[in-house]
XYZ file of C-alpha atoms in Angstrom:
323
model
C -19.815 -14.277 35.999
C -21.292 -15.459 33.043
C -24.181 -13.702 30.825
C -26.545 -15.560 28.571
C -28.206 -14.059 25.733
C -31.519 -15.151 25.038
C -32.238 -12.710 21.929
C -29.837 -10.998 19.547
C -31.589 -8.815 16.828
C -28.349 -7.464 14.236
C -28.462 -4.710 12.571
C -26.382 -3.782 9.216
C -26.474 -1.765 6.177
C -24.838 -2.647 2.766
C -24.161 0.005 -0.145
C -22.467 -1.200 -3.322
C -19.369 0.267 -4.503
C -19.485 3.221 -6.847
C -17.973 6.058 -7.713
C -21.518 7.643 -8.270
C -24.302 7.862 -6.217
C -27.121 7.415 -8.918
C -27.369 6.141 -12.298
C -27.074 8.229 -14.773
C -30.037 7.432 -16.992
C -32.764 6.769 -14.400
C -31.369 8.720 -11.739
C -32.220 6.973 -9.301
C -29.869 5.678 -6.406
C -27.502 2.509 -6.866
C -28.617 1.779 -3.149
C -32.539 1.826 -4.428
C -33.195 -0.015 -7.734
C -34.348 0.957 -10.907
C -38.051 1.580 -12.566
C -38.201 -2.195 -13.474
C -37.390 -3.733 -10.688
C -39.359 -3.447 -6.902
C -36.474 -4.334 -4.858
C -32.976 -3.552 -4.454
C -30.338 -6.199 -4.038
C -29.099 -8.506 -6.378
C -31.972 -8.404 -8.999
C -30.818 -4.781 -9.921
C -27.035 -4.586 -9.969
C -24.985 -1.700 -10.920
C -22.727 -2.199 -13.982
C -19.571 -0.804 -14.842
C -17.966 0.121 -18.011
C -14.536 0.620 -19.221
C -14.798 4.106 -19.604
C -14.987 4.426 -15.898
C -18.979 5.279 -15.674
C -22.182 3.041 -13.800
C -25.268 2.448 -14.721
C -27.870 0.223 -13.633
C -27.692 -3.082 -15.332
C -31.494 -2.799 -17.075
C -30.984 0.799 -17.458
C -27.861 0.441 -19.766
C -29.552 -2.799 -21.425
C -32.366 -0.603 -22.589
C -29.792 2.186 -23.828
C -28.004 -0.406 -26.292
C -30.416 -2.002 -27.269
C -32.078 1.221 -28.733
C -28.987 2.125 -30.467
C -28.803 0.295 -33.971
C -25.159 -0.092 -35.205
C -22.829 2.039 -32.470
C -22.455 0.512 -28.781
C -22.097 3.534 -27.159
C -21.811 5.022 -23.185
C -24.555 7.763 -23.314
C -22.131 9.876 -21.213
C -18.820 9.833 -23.103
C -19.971 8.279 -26.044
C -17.251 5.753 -26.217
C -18.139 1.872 -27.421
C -19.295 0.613 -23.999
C -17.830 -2.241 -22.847
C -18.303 -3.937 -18.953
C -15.458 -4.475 -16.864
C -14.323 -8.099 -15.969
C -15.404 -7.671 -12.418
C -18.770 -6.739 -13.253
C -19.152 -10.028 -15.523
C -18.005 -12.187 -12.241
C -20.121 -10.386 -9.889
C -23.343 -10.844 -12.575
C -22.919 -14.253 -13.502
C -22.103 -15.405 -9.669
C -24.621 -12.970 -7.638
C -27.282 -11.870 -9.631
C -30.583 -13.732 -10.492
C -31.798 -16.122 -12.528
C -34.012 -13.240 -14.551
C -30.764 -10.876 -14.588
C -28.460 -13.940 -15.908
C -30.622 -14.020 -18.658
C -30.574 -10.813 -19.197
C -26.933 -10.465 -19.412
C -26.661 -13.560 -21.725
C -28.824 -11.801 -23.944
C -26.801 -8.403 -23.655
C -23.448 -9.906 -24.626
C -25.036 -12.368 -27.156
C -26.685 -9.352 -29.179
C -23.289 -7.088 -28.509
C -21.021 -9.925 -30.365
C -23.567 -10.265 -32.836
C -23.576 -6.553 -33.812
C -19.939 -6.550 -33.643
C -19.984 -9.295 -36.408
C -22.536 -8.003 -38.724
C -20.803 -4.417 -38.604
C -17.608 -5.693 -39.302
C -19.210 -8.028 -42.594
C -20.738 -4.810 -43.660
C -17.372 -2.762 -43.125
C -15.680 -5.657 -45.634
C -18.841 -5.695 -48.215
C -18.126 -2.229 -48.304
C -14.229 -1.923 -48.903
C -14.641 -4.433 -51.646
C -17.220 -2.185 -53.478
C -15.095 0.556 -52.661
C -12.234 -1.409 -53.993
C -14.152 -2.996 -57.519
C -15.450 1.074 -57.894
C -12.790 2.887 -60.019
C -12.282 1.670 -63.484
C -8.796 1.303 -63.392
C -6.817 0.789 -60.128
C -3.800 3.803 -60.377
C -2.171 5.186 -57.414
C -4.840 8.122 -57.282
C -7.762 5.640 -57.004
C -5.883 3.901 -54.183
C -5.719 7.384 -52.670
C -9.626 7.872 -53.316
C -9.874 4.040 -51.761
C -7.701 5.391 -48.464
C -10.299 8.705 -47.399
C -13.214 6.029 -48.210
C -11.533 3.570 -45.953
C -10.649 6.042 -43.098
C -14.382 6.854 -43.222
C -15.277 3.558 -42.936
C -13.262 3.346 -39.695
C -14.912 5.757 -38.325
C -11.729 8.094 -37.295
C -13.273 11.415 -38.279
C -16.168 10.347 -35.539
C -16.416 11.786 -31.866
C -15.609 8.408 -30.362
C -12.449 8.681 -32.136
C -12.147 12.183 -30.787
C -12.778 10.220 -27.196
C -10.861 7.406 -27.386
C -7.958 8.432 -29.604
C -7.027 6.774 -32.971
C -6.779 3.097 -33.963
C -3.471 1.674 -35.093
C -5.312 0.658 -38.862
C -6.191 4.661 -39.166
C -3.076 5.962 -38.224
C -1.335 3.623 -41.198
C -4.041 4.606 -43.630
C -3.023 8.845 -43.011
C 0.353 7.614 -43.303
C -0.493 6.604 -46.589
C -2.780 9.605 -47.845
C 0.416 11.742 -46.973
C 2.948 9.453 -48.825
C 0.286 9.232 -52.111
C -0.103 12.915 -51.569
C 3.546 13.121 -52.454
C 3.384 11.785 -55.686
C 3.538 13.539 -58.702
C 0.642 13.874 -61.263
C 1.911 11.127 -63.200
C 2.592 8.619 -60.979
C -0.922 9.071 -59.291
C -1.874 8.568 -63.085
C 0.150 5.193 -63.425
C -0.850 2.004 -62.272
C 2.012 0.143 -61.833
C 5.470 -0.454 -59.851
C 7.918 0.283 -62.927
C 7.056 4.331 -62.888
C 9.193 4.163 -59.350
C 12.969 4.641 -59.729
C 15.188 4.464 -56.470
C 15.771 8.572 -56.549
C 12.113 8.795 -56.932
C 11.103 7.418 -53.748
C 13.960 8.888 -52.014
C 11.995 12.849 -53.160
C 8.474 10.761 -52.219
C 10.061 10.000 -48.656
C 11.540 13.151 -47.928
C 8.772 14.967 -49.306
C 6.318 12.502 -46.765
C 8.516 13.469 -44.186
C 8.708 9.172 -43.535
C 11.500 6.473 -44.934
C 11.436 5.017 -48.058
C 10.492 1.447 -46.846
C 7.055 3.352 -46.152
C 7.278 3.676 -49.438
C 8.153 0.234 -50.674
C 5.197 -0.748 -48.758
C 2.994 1.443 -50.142
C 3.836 0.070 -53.501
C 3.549 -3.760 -52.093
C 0.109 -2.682 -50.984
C -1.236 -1.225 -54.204
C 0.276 -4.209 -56.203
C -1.563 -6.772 -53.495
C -4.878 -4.780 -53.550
C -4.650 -4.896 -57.583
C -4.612 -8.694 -57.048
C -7.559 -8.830 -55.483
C -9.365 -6.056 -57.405
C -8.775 -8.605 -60.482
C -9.566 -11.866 -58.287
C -12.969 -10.248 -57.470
C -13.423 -9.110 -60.879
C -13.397 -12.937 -62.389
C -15.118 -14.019 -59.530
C -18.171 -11.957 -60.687
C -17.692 -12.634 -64.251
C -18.117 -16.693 -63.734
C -20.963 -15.933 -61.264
C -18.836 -16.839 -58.181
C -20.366 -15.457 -54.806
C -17.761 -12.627 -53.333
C -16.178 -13.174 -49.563
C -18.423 -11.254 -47.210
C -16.049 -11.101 -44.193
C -12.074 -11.523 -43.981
C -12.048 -14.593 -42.473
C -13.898 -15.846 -45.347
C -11.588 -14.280 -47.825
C -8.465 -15.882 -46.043
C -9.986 -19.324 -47.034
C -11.224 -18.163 -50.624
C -7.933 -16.682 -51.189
C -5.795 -20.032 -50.988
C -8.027 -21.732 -53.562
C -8.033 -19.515 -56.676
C -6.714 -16.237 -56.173
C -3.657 -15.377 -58.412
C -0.544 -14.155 -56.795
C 0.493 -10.110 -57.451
C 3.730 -9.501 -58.949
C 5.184 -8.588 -55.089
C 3.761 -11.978 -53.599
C 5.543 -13.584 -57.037
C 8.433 -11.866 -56.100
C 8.620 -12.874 -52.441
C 8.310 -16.442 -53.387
C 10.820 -16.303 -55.281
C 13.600 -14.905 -52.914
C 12.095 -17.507 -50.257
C 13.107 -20.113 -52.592
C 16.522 -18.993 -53.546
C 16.961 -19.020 -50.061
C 15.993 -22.584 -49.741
C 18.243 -23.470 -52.537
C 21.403 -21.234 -51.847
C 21.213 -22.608 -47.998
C 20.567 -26.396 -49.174
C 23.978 -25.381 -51.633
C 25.962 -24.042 -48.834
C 24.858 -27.587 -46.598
C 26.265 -29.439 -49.664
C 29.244 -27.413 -50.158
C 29.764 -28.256 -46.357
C 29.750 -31.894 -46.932
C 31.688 -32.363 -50.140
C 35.311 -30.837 -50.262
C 35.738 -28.598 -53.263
C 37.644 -30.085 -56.853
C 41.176 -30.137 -57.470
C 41.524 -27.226 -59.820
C 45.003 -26.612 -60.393
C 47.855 -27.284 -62.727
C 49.196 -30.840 -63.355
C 52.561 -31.484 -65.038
C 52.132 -34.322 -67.908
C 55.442 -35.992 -69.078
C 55.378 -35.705 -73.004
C 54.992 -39.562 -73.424
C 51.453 -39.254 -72.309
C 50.110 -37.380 -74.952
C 47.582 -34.167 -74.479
C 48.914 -30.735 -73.300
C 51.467 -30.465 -70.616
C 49.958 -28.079 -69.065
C 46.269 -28.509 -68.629
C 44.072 -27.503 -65.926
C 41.890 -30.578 -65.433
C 43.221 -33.038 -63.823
C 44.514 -36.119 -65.295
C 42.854 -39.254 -65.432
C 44.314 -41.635 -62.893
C 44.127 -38.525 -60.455
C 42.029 -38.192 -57.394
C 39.354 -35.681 -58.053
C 38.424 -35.014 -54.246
C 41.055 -34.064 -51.925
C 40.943 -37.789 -50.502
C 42.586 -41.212 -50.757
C 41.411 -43.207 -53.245
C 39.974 -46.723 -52.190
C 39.643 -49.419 -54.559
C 37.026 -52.056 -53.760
C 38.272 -55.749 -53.123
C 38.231 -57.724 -55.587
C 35.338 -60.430 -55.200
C 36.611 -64.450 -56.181
């Protein structure tokens, strides 16, 4: 028995896949579309962030875009960024209206990120050229501006827990908070014997390599508080991000005592392992005692050796003689 099917009219329903049923901002449905747009589908995607939360994809364009400086999720108010599978499914599904859109969303987003980062360096080094003369209790003064500047005190810190750059930078406002009056008053390495930043460490509750690398630091950042300080007296322009200042830096920026230092120990390594290759390749001199008969003259017993002896431990060849 066969059956043949003259008309087949299908049926089917599609819902896309979030955690949410409506977005958060226009509350409208994820199934429906937005106030922009007339029809669902493609045109009007959902888009998901990091932090775990969806919003329509013009809906959340219109939320950053309104913010000036911070990139945040209007619900957690962590920096808002999408999810890889939400960049495939945009750039692959969507439109040729929401394509552009997105282009435009990621363009402006790494844009911002740029511009706050050259401000966050144009700052540091004003922070940084500020105090008259750089001691240990400016460089504390320089550490709360710079923590600031990081933004750790904010509520998106609160969110997303601290970065690895402020965690180092409380580590060092509790080591400089261990210092004495006068050595917050001094600005340079001498003032710090080996028993002193033993009491600075235990007193810091850290080791005393923290220590040491405090000091490093506040020698390095002295070199560059002087570097920008000529710069500006012979009318130079300043770096304005830290790229640029890794490519000033090799040109005309003099070395800190520490860098000086370092050099120097990678170069005694250099020589003393080029010395032990050498030593390697030569056998030492015959230093020992050599009898002299009396007719020869000189002291019997002398240490160098004589004259027709062999200096290396090694036969002695004498060249043919050429006719």
């Amino acid at each position: 028995m066969k059956i043949a099917i003259r008309a087949f009219h299908a049926l089917a329903e599609w819902r896309w896949e979030t955690q949410e049923e409506s977005c958060p901002i226009c509350c409208q449905a994820f199934d429906g579309c937005c106030e922009q747009c007339r029809y669902p589908g493609d045109d009007c995607p959902p888009v998901y962030g990091e932090c775990g939360h969806h919003f329509h994809v013009h809906c959340i364009t219109r939320w950053l875009s309104a913010q000036d400086n911070n990139k945040n999720c209007p619900i957690c108010r962590r920096e808002f960024k999408f999810q890889a599978h939400t960049i495939s499914r945009i750039t692959s599904a969507a439109s040729t209206s929401t394509k552009r859109l997105w282009h435009r969303i990621t363009s402006s987003t790494s844009s911002s990120r740029t511009s706050d980062s050259s401000d966050a360096f144009q700052k540091s080094v004003s922070f940084l050229l500020t105090p008259p003369l750089w001691t240990y209790g400016a460089m504390r003064h320089y550490q709360e501006q710079m923590l600031e500047l990081t933004g750790a005190n904010s509520m998106q810190a609160r969110f997303s827990g601290e970065s690895d750059l402020a965690r180092k930078i409380k580590k060092n406002i509790k080591i400089l908070d261990a210092m004495s009056v006068v050595e917050l008053a001094s600005n340079h390495k001498s003032v710090f014997t080996p028993m002193t930043k033993q009491l600075i460490a235990e007193k810091a509750n850290t080791d005393i390599p923290a220590v040491e690398t405090l000091i490093r630091e506040h020698d390095m950042l002295r070199a560059d508080r002087r570097w920008y300080q000529i710069r500006t007296q012979f009318n130079r322009p300043l770096p304005r991000t830290a790229e640029e200042r890794e490519v000033l830096a090799t040109r005309d920026r003099p070395l800190s005592e520490t860098e000086k230092e370092l050099l120097k120990s990678e170069q005694n390594k250099q020589v003393n392992k080029y010395m032990d290759k050498m030593k390697m390749q030569y056998p030492k001199a015959v230093n020992s005692l050599f009898f002299r008969h009396p007719s020869k003259g000189y002291d019997r017993w002398r240490i160098a050796p004589p004259r027709n002896e062999p200096r290396f431990n090694r036969p002695r060849v004498r060249p043919p003689n050429k006719l």
